[in-house]
Each structure stands twice: as C-alpha cells, then as structure tokens.
CSV table of C-alpha atoms and ligand atoms in Angstrom, one decimal:
chain,number,residue,atom,x,y,z
A,1,MET,CA,7.0,9.2,22.4
A,2,PHE,CA,4.4,10.6,20.0
A,3,PHE,CA,3.1,8.6,17.2
A,4,PHE,CA,0.6,9.6,14.5
A,5,ASN,CA,-1.7,6.7,14.2
A,6,HIS,CA,-1.9,6.9,10.4
A,7,PHE,CA,1.8,6.2,10.2
A,8,MET,CA,1.5,3.1,12.3
A,9,ARG,CA,2.0,-0.1,10.4
A,10,ILE,CA,1.0,-3.6,11.2
A,11,ILE,CA,3.5,-6.1,9.9
A,12,MET,CA,3.2,-9.9,10.1
A,13,HIS,CA,6.0,-12.4,9.7
A,14,VAL,CA,4.9,-16.0,8.9
A,15,ASP,CA,7.4,-18.9,9.3
A,16,LEU,CA,6.5,-22.5,8.6
A,17,ASP,CA,7.3,-25.0,11.4
A,18,ALA,CA,10.1,-27.5,10.8
A,19,PHE,CA,9.5,-26.9,7.2
A,20,PHE,CA,11.4,-29.6,5.3
A,21,ALA,CA,10.5,-32.3,7.9
A,22,ALA,CA,6.8,-31.2,7.9
A,23,VAL,CA,6.6,-31.7,4.1
A,24,GLU,CA,8.1,-35.2,4.5
A,25,GLU,CA,5.5,-36.0,7.2
A,26,ARG,CA,2.8,-34.7,5.0
A,27,ARG,CA,3.6,-37.2,2.2
A,28,LYS,CA,4.5,-40.0,4.6
A,29,PRO,CA,1.9,-40.1,7.3
A,30,GLU,CA,3.6,-43.1,9.0
A,31,LEU,CA,6.3,-40.6,10.1
A,32,LYS,CA,3.9,-38.7,12.4
A,33,GLY,CA,5.0,-38.7,16.0
A,34,ARG,CA,8.5,-40.0,15.1
A,35,PRO,CA,11.7,-38.1,15.2
A,36,VAL,CA,12.5,-37.0,11.6
A,37,VAL,CA,15.8,-35.5,10.5
A,38,VAL,CA,16.2,-34.1,7.0
A,39,GLY,CA,19.8,-33.7,5.7
A,40,ALA,CA,22.9,-35.6,4.7
A,41,ASP,CA,23.1,-39.4,4.9
A,42,PRO,CA,24.2,-40.4,8.4
A,43,LYS,CA,25.8,-43.6,7.2
A,44,GLU,CA,25.3,-45.1,10.7
A,45,GLY,CA,27.3,-42.3,12.3
A,46,ARG,CA,30.1,-42.1,9.8
A,47,GLY,CA,28.3,-39.7,7.4
A,48,ARG,CA,29.6,-36.2,6.5
A,49,GLY,CA,27.4,-33.2,6.0
A,50,VAL,CA,24.8,-31.5,8.2
A,51,VAL,CA,21.2,-31.5,9.4
A,52,SER,CA,19.0,-29.3,7.3
A,53,THR,CA,16.2,-29.5,9.7
A,54,ALA,CA,14.8,-31.7,12.5
A,55,ASN,CA,11.1,-32.0,13.4
A,56,TYR,CA,10.1,-31.1,16.9
A,57,GLU,CA,10.3,-34.7,18.1
A,58,SER,CA,14.0,-35.0,17.2
A,59,ARG,CA,14.7,-31.5,18.6
A,60,ARG,CA,13.9,-33.1,22.0
A,61,TYR,CA,17.1,-35.2,21.6
A,62,GLY,CA,19.1,-31.9,21.0
A,63,ILE,CA,19.2,-32.3,17.2
A,64,ARG,CA,19.3,-28.9,15.4
A,65,SER,CA,19.8,-27.4,11.9
A,66,GLY,CA,23.4,-27.1,10.9
A,67,MET,CA,24.6,-29.8,13.3
A,68,PRO,CA,26.9,-32.5,11.8
A,69,ILE,CA,24.7,-35.4,10.7
A,70,ALA,CA,27.0,-37.9,12.5
A,71,ARG,CA,26.3,-36.2,15.8
A,72,ALA,CA,22.6,-36.2,15.1
A,73,TYR,CA,22.8,-39.9,14.6
A,74,ARG,CA,24.6,-40.4,17.9
A,75,LEU,CA,22.0,-38.3,19.7
A,76,CYS,CA,19.1,-40.4,18.2
A,77,PRO,CA,20.0,-43.4,16.1
A,78,ASN,CA,16.3,-44.4,15.9
A,79,ALA,CA,15.3,-41.2,14.1
A,80,VAL,CA,14.1,-41.4,10.5
A,81,PHE,CA,16.8,-39.8,8.4
A,82,LEU,CA,15.7,-38.5,5.0
A,83,PRO,CA,17.6,-36.8,2.1
A,84,VAL,CA,16.8,-33.2,1.1
A,85,ASP,CA,14.2,-33.0,-1.7
A,86,PHE,CA,14.5,-29.3,-2.5
A,87,ALA,CA,12.2,-29.5,-5.6
A,88,GLU,CA,9.3,-30.8,-3.5
A,89,TYR,CA,9.9,-28.1,-0.8
A,90,GLU,CA,9.9,-25.4,-3.4
A,91,ARG,CA,6.7,-26.6,-5.0
A,92,VAL,CA,4.9,-26.7,-1.6
A,93,SER,CA,6.5,-23.3,-0.7
A,94,ASP,CA,5.0,-21.8,-3.9
A,95,LYS,CA,1.6,-23.0,-2.9
A,96,VAL,CA,1.8,-21.6,0.6
A,97,MET,CA,3.1,-18.3,-0.6
A,98,ARG,CA,0.1,-18.0,-3.0
A,99,ILE,CA,-2.2,-18.4,0.1
A,100,LEU,CA,-0.3,-15.8,2.1
A,101,ARG,CA,-0.1,-13.3,-0.7
A,102,ASN,CA,-4.0,-13.0,-0.6
A,103,TYR,CA,-3.9,-11.6,2.9
A,104,ALA,CA,-1.9,-8.4,2.2
A,105,GLU,CA,-1.5,-5.7,-0.3
A,106,LYS,CA,2.3,-5.8,0.3
A,107,PHE,CA,3.9,-9.1,0.4
A,108,GLU,CA,7.6,-10.1,0.6
A,109,GLN,CA,8.8,-13.7,0.5
A,110,VAL,CA,12.0,-13.8,2.6
A,111,SER,CA,13.0,-17.5,2.1
A,112,VAL,CA,11.5,-20.8,1.2
A,113,ASP,CA,9.4,-20.9,4.3
A,114,GLU,CA,8.9,-17.3,5.5
A,115,ALA,CA,7.3,-14.1,4.4
A,116,PHE,CA,6.4,-10.6,5.5
A,117,LEU,CA,2.9,-9.3,5.1
A,118,ASP,CA,2.0,-5.6,5.5
A,119,VAL,CA,-1.7,-5.8,6.7
A,120,SER,CA,-2.0,-2.1,7.6
A,121,GLY,CA,-4.3,-1.6,4.6
A,122,ARG,CA,-6.7,-4.2,6.1
A,123,THR,CA,-6.7,-3.3,9.8
A,124,LYS,CA,-5.4,-0.7,12.2
A,125,ASP,CA,-5.9,-2.9,15.2
A,126,PHE,CA,-3.5,-5.5,16.6
A,127,ASP,CA,-6.3,-7.7,18.0
A,128,GLU,CA,-7.9,-7.9,14.6
A,129,ALA,CA,-4.5,-8.6,13.0
A,130,LYS,CA,-4.3,-11.6,15.3
A,131,LYS,CA,-7.6,-12.8,14.0
A,132,ILE,CA,-6.2,-12.5,10.5
A,133,GLY,CA,-3.2,-14.5,11.6
A,134,GLU,CA,-5.5,-17.3,13.0
A,135,LYS,CA,-7.3,-17.4,9.7
A,136,ILE,CA,-4.0,-17.7,7.8
A,137,GLN,CA,-2.9,-20.6,10.1
A,138,ARG,CA,-6.2,-22.4,9.5
A,139,GLU,CA,-6.1,-22.0,5.7
A,140,VAL,CA,-2.4,-23.1,5.5
A,141,MET,CA,-3.3,-26.2,7.6
A,142,GLU,CA,-6.5,-27.0,5.7
A,143,LYS,CA,-5.1,-26.6,2.2
A,144,GLU,CA,-1.5,-27.6,2.7
A,145,GLY,CA,-1.5,-29.6,5.9
A,146,LEU,CA,1.3,-27.4,7.4
A,147,SER,CA,1.7,-25.6,10.7
A,148,CYS,CA,3.2,-22.1,10.8
A,149,SER,CA,4.1,-19.6,13.5
A,150,ILE,CA,3.3,-15.9,13.2
A,151,GLY,CA,4.8,-12.7,14.7
A,152,ILE,CA,2.9,-9.4,14.5
A,153,GLY,CA,4.5,-6.1,15.2
A,154,PRO,CA,4.9,-2.5,14.1
A,155,ASN,CA,7.7,-3.3,11.8
A,156,LYS,CA,9.6,-6.2,10.1
A,157,LEU,CA,12.3,-6.4,12.8
A,158,VAL,CA,9.9,-6.9,15.6
A,159,ALA,CA,7.5,-9.2,13.7
A,160,LYS,CA,10.4,-11.5,12.6
A,161,ILE,CA,11.7,-11.9,16.2
A,162,ALA,CA,8.1,-12.4,17.5
A,163,SER,CA,7.3,-15.3,15.1
A,164,ARG,CA,10.0,-17.4,16.9
A,165,HIS,CA,8.6,-16.6,20.3
A,166,GLU,CA,5.9,-19.3,20.4
A,167,LYS,CA,7.0,-21.9,17.9
A,168,PRO,CA,5.5,-24.2,16.8
A,169,GLY,CA,2.0,-23.0,15.9
A,170,GLY,CA,1.9,-19.8,18.0
A,171,ILE,CA,0.9,-16.2,17.2
A,172,THR,CA,2.9,-13.5,19.1
A,173,VAL,CA,1.6,-10.0,19.0
A,174,VAL,CA,3.9,-7.1,20.1
A,175,GLU,CA,2.2,-3.8,20.0
A,176,SER,CA,4.3,-0.6,19.7
A,177,LYS,CA,4.1,0.1,23.4
A,178,ARG,CA,5.4,-3.3,24.3
A,179,VAL,CA,8.3,-3.4,21.9
A,180,LYS,CA,10.9,-2.1,24.4
A,181,ALA,CA,10.0,-4.6,27.1
A,182,PHE,CA,9.7,-7.5,24.6
A,183,LEU,CA,13.2,-6.8,23.1
A,184,SER,CA,15.1,-5.8,26.3
A,185,ARG,CA,16.0,-9.3,27.6
A,186,LEU,CA,17.0,-10.8,24.3
A,187,LYS,CA,20.6,-11.5,23.4
A,188,PRO,CA,22.0,-9.1,20.8
A,189,SER,CA,22.5,-11.9,18.2
A,190,GLU,CA,18.8,-12.3,18.0
A,191,LEU,CA,18.7,-9.0,16.1
A,192,TRP,CA,19.2,-9.0,12.3
A,193,GLY,CA,22.9,-8.8,11.2
A,194,ILE,CA,24.3,-9.3,14.7
A,195,GLY,CA,26.4,-12.5,14.6
A,196,PRO,CA,28.5,-14.1,17.3
A,197,LYS,CA,31.5,-11.8,16.5
A,198,THR,CA,29.6,-8.6,17.0
A,199,GLU,CA,28.0,-10.1,20.0
A,200,ALA,CA,31.4,-10.8,21.5
A,201,GLY,CA,32.5,-7.2,20.6
A,202,LEU,CA,29.4,-5.9,22.4
A,203,ALA,CA,30.2,-8.1,25.5
A,204,GLU,CA,33.7,-6.4,25.6
A,205,LEU,CA,31.8,-3.1,26.1
A,206,GLY,CA,29.8,-4.7,28.9
A,207,ILE,CA,26.7,-5.0,26.7
A,208,LYS,CA,25.0,-8.4,27.1
A,209,THR,CA,21.4,-7.7,26.3
A,210,VAL,CA,19.3,-5.8,23.7
A,211,GLY,CA,18.1,-3.6,26.5
A,212,GLU,CA,21.6,-2.6,27.4
A,213,LEU,CA,22.4,-2.0,23.7
A,214,ALA,CA,19.4,0.3,23.4
A,215,GLU,CA,20.7,2.5,26.2
A,216,ALA,CA,24.4,2.3,25.2
A,217,ASP,CA,26.5,5.4,24.4
A,218,PRO,CA,26.2,6.0,20.6
A,219,GLN,CA,29.7,7.5,20.5
A,220,MET,CA,31.2,4.4,22.1
A,221,LEU,CA,29.4,2.2,19.6
A,222,LEU,CA,30.6,4.4,16.7
A,223,GLU,CA,34.2,4.0,17.8
A,224,LYS,CA,33.9,0.2,18.2
A,225,PHE,CA,31.8,-0.7,15.1
A,226,GLY,CA,32.0,2.3,12.8
A,227,SER,CA,28.7,3.5,11.3
A,228,LEU,CA,27.1,0.1,12.0
A,229,GLY,CA,27.3,0.8,15.7
A,230,PRO,CA,24.5,3.4,15.9
A,231,GLN,CA,22.4,1.2,13.6
A,232,TYR,CA,22.6,-1.6,16.0
A,233,ARG,CA,21.4,0.7,18.7
A,234,LEU,CA,18.4,1.8,16.7
A,235,MET,CA,17.5,-1.9,16.1
A,236,ALA,CA,17.8,-2.5,19.8
A,237,GLN,CA,15.3,0.2,20.3
A,238,GLY,CA,12.9,-1.7,18.0
A,239,ILE,CA,13.2,1.0,15.2
A,240,ASP,CA,13.0,-0.3,11.7
A,241,GLU,CA,11.3,1.5,8.9
A,242,SER,CA,12.2,-0.8,6.0
A,243,PRO,CA,9.1,-1.4,3.8
A,244,VAL,CA,7.6,-4.7,2.9
A,245,ALA,CA,9.0,-4.8,-0.6
A,246,GLU,CA,6.0,-5.7,-2.7
A,247,GLU,CA,7.5,-4.6,-6.0
A,248,TRP,CA,9.2,-8.0,-6.3
A,249,GLU,CA,5.8,-9.5,-7.3
A,250,VAL,CA,3.9,-6.7,-9.0
A,251,LYS,CA,4.3,-6.8,-12.8
A,252,SER,CA,7.4,-8.9,-12.5
A,253,VAL,CA,8.4,-12.6,-12.5
A,254,GLY,CA,10.9,-13.6,-9.9
A,255,ARG,CA,12.3,-16.7,-8.3
A,256,GLU,CA,14.6,-17.2,-5.4
A,257,HIS,CA,16.8,-20.0,-4.2
A,258,THR,CA,18.1,-20.7,-0.7
A,259,PHE,CA,21.1,-22.9,-0.7
A,260,GLU,CA,20.9,-26.0,1.4
A,261,LYS,CA,24.2,-25.0,2.9
A,262,ASP,CA,25.8,-21.5,2.6
A,263,VAL,CA,28.0,-21.6,-0.4
A,264,GLU,CA,31.1,-19.7,-1.6
A,265,GLU,CA,32.0,-21.3,-4.9
A,266,PRO,CA,31.1,-19.0,-7.8
A,267,GLU,CA,30.3,-21.9,-10.1
A,268,VAL,CA,27.7,-23.3,-7.7
A,269,VAL,CA,26.1,-19.8,-7.6
A,270,TYR,CA,26.1,-19.4,-11.3
A,271,ALA,CA,24.6,-22.9,-11.7
A,272,ALA,CA,21.8,-21.8,-9.4
A,273,LEU,CA,21.4,-18.6,-11.3
A,274,ASN,CA,21.0,-20.5,-14.6
A,275,LYS,CA,18.3,-22.6,-13.0
A,276,LEU,CA,16.4,-19.6,-11.8
A,277,ALA,CA,16.8,-18.0,-15.2
A,278,SER,CA,15.2,-20.9,-16.9
A,279,ARG,CA,12.3,-20.9,-14.4
A,280,VAL,CA,11.7,-17.2,-14.8
A,281,CYS,CA,11.9,-17.6,-18.5
A,282,GLY,CA,9.4,-20.5,-18.5
A,283,GLU,CA,6.9,-18.3,-16.5
A,284,LEU,CA,7.4,-15.3,-18.9
A,285,GLU,CA,6.7,-17.6,-21.8
A,286,GLU,CA,3.7,-19.1,-20.1
A,287,THR,CA,2.2,-15.7,-19.2
A,288,GLY,CA,3.1,-14.1,-22.5
A,289,PHE,CA,5.3,-11.3,-21.4
A,290,TRP,CA,8.6,-9.6,-22.5
A,291,TYR,CA,10.8,-7.9,-19.9
A,292,LYS,CA,13.2,-5.0,-19.8
A,293,THR,CA,14.8,-5.0,-16.3
A,294,ILE,CA,16.8,-7.7,-14.6
A,295,THR,CA,17.2,-7.6,-10.8
A,296,ILE,CA,19.4,-9.9,-8.7
A,297,LYS,CA,19.1,-10.3,-5.0
A,298,ILE,CA,21.9,-11.8,-2.9
A,299,ARG,CA,21.8,-12.7,0.8
A,300,PHE,CA,24.9,-13.6,2.7
A,301,HIS,CA,25.1,-16.1,5.5
A,302,ASP,CA,24.8,-13.2,8.0
A,303,PHE,CA,21.6,-12.0,6.3
A,304,GLU,CA,23.2,-8.9,4.8
A,305,THR,CA,21.2,-8.5,1.6
A,306,HIS,CA,21.7,-6.6,-1.7
A,307,THR,CA,19.6,-6.1,-4.7
A,308,HIS,CA,20.9,-4.7,-8.0
A,309,SER,CA,19.2,-4.0,-11.3
A,310,LYS,CA,20.0,-3.3,-14.8
A,311,SER,CA,17.7,-2.3,-17.7
A,312,LEU,CA,18.1,-3.3,-21.3
A,313,PRO,CA,17.8,-0.7,-24.0
A,314,ARG,CA,14.5,-2.2,-24.9
A,315,SER,CA,12.2,-5.0,-23.9
A,316,THR,CA,12.9,-8.5,-25.1
A,317,GLY,CA,11.6,-12.0,-24.9
A,318,GLU,CA,15.0,-13.5,-25.2
A,319,CYS,CA,15.9,-15.3,-22.0
A,320,ARG,CA,19.7,-15.4,-22.4
A,321,PHE,CA,19.9,-11.8,-21.0
A,322,LEU,CA,18.5,-13.1,-17.7
A,323,GLU,CA,21.5,-15.3,-17.3
A,324,GLU,CA,24.1,-12.9,-18.8
A,325,VAL,CA,23.0,-9.8,-17.1
A,326,GLY,CA,22.2,-11.7,-13.9
A,327,ALA,CA,25.8,-13.1,-13.9
A,328,GLU,CA,27.3,-9.6,-14.5
A,329,LEU,CA,25.3,-8.2,-11.6
A,330,LEU,CA,26.2,-11.0,-9.3
A,331,GLY,CA,29.9,-11.0,-10.1
A,332,PRO,CA,31.1,-8.3,-7.7
A,333,PHE,CA,29.5,-10.2,-4.8
A,334,LEU,CA,31.2,-13.5,-5.3
A,335,GLY,CA,34.4,-14.8,-3.8
A,336,GLY,CA,33.9,-13.2,-0.4
A,337,LYS,CA,31.4,-14.0,2.2
A,338,LYS,CA,29.4,-17.2,2.1
A,339,ILE,CA,26.1,-16.9,0.3
A,340,ARG,CA,22.7,-18.1,1.7
A,341,LEU,CA,20.3,-17.1,-1.0
A,342,ILE,CA,20.1,-15.6,-4.5
A,343,GLY,CA,17.1,-14.3,-6.4
A,344,LEU,CA,16.5,-13.3,-10.0
A,345,ARG,CA,13.6,-11.1,-11.2
A,346,ALA,CA,12.4,-9.8,-14.6
A,347,SER,CA,10.3,-6.7,-14.5
A,348,GLY,CA,9.2,-3.9,-16.8
A,349,LEU,CA,6.9,-6.5,-18.3
A,350,VAL,CA,5.0,-5.8,-21.5
A,351,PRO,CA,2.8,-8.2,-23.5
A,352,ALA,CA,4.9,-10.2,-25.9
A,353,ALA,CA,5.0,-8.7,-29.3
A,354,GLY,CA,2.5,-10.2,-31.7
A,355,GLN,CA,0.2,-11.5,-28.9
A,356,GLU,CA,-3.0,-9.9,-30.0
A,357,LYS,CA,-5.1,-11.9,-27.6
A,358,LEU,CA,-3.7,-9.9,-24.6
A,359,ALA,CA,-5.1,-6.7,-25.9
B,1,TTP,P1,13.9,-22.4,9.5
B,1,TTP,O1,12.6,-21.7,9.3
B,1,TTP,O2,15.0,-21.7,10.1
B,1,TTP,O3,13.6,-23.8,10.3
B,1,TTP,P2,12.4,-24.8,10.2
B,1,TTP,O4,11.3,-24.3,9.4
B,1,TTP,O5,13.0,-26.1,9.9
B,1,TTP,O6,12.0,-24.9,11.8
B,1,TTP,P3,11.3,-23.8,12.7
B,1,TTP,O7,11.0,-22.6,11.8
B,1,TTP,O8,10.1,-24.4,13.1
B,1,TTP,O9,12.3,-23.4,13.8
B,1,TTP,O10,14.4,-22.9,8.1
B,1,TTP,C1,13.5,-23.3,7.0
B,1,TTP,C2,14.1,-24.5,6.3
B,1,TTP,O11,15.3,-24.1,5.7
B,1,TTP,C3,14.3,-25.7,7.1
B,1,TTP,O12,13.2,-26.5,7.2
B,1,TTP,C4,15.4,-26.3,6.4
B,1,TTP,C5,16.2,-25.2,5.8
B,1,TTP,N1,17.4,-24.9,6.6
B,1,TTP,C6,18.6,-25.5,6.2
B,1,TTP,O13,18.7,-26.2,5.1
B,1,TTP,N2,19.7,-25.3,6.9
B,1,TTP,C7,19.7,-24.5,8.1
B,1,TTP,O14,20.8,-24.3,8.7
B,1,TTP,C8,18.5,-23.9,8.4
B,1,TTP,C9,18.4,-23.0,9.7
B,1,TTP,C10,17.4,-24.1,7.6
B,2,MG,MG1,10.6,-22.3,9.6
C-alpha cells in the first residue's frame, strides 16, 4: 500500500473509565476501593431497571452496564448501589470536555464520557501523540480526579476500538502498519454498526473474525447485506475516512443528551429536546448571540447516527424556534428504532442586535 504522508491523520479517542461511578467516588471518597454500582434501586434484589455502570471493583463480580439491577444485587449484595445523578455527570463531563478541546484543532464529543481529537495539526508522529495522550491523562486526573483511557490511530474507527484495549487508564497506539494485525482477531461486533444480528449473519457465511471479514468476497457480502455488506468489509480493513466533525463547536452552541436507557417514546425524546433547547438558549443569551441554523443529531441504539439542519429566513434571538424546528427535524426519526442520544445545535451565530459592546 502506498500512503502519502501528508494525508496521514493521527486521531485520538478518549473515554473516561467507569464514568458515572468514578464521579460518585470523587465526591464520596469513602467509596474508594469498594464495589460501586450506579443505576436503578435494587430493592434488596426485587428492584426493576438496570445497571448504568459498575466500577472496576464490582466488575470483578461480573456486574456490567445494562444488566438487570436485581441480578447485580445477587452477584454482590455488599456493593454500594447509587441512583443516577445525570445532572452532576453532565456538569463534570462539560469540564473534562473543555480540557480535551484544548489539545486539538478538531474536536468531536461523542457522548457524555468520550470524544475524538484530531491531533494531526500538532504532530505527525505516533510516539509524540502518545506523549500528548499522557499529558491529557495527567491533566484530567489533576484537575478533575478522573481516569481515562486513550486510543490513538490513523482514523476514528481504529482509535475508538483501541481505547477499549487497555482499560482502565491505558493508552493504546495502533500505527497504520499495525492496523490489519490489530483488528484481525476481533469479533465483527466490535466494529461500529455491527450488532449481534449482523454478526450472526456473518457467521452463517463462515465469517467469525474481523480478519475473515476483511478478506471476504465482496459480492457475497453484497448479496447477504445489500450495500452495507461491502462497507462492513472496508471497516474490517481498518478503512475509515470520516472526519472529526469540529463544526459542532465552532461558532455554534450545541448540547447533547445520552439517555440513561435507550428510549422509543416520542414524548420522552421531545421532553429531552426541550431541555436541550433551554440550555442552548441560555448559553446564546449569556454569550450574546443570535442564530440562524438549527441542527439536530440523533443516534440510535446501534450507533447509527444522523444529523439534519434547517436554516431560518433570517437570524433570531427567539428560542422557541429551537424547539419547534428541532421537533420538526426529529419527527421522521421517531417511532422506529430505540434512541440512544439526541443533540441540538444553533449555528450561523451573529452578535445579538443592539449589543454595541460586541463590536
Ligand atoms: P461507557 O464509556 O460505555 O462505560 P463506563 O465509562 O462506565 O466504563 P468504561 O468506559 O471504563 O468501560 O459509558 C459511559 C457512561 O454511560 C457510563 O458511566 C454510564 C452510562 N451508560 C449507561 O447508562 N448505560 C449503558 O448501558 C452504558 C454502556 C453506559
Ligand atoms: Mg467510559
């Protein structure tokens, strides 16, 4: 393979370790070293609902995100069970994201505890990128008392898989020439957008690993999965050119919300949208900007993600359009697959009319 060096990117994926539980430990130091489970009330084993996250001590008992809380209780009745305090996690998340943003020209927050950084503008060297990663870990630990894991690779796909490789607290670097070997032994479902169903479909074709998927006959994949088939194969080869989408932050005000549990009820989604709208609105007012374009982002449970925008005829400071247009743009996506995250952004910002001081 021939690569021109100046096209090579260095992408970092940062993911906080046992995030919700780590925030709880940070404010209640007496929890340190004990198994901590954040999620629904276990009601001594009779509770309904699921585990949001478990710290690493409780993972030793087999407790995992998404597991019924009653089962977690049976696995470790002595664990400390805490309710989800999403407002606190978002507040801490904002502070961490502000630190991360300083390390890259292009920055994309993916969820409450993870982000992509394109550091190609700062270094062309993977060893140096690793040093930047270490610096990030130190700063996040010193300022926010939180541990994070980092994956570094030539694209988002590889960086994201790499960050899980040495959790908690690790940095995994996968240079271009190591991508193939790094991916080959993984299960297909470790790639983006490949869930248990697709994995079962692949197994029917005799494909059990990413390495086998990378070598599979494209025609066969096309027949089985339609146009997605060949895309799976490209992913398996470690090919991903999607950019780190920095526009979300530049000259715009945006907020995202990851649901504690994937949701399908439109009214829950609209309620979350209204909350995002009032936050975005608050920030526009604070910073003194009017907006013209409204963008929504929606991510389904399987990580399929869409963004849609609409521009108003002229800029406005009136916040009701955020809600109204946001709801209009979200509408077509509701009532089908379960939803993991929604985002709302106001862009095309201009200083609010009459605000001379900004001139
Ligand atoms: P993750 O990054 O997947 O998990 P984590 O940070 O708890 O643990 P680690 O990254 O070290 O493996 O998710 C981030 C947060 O999102 C997590 O702390 C809680 C929340 N979450 C849920 O509420 N439900 C879920 O099913 C998952 C996976 C996460
Ligand atoms: Mg995490």
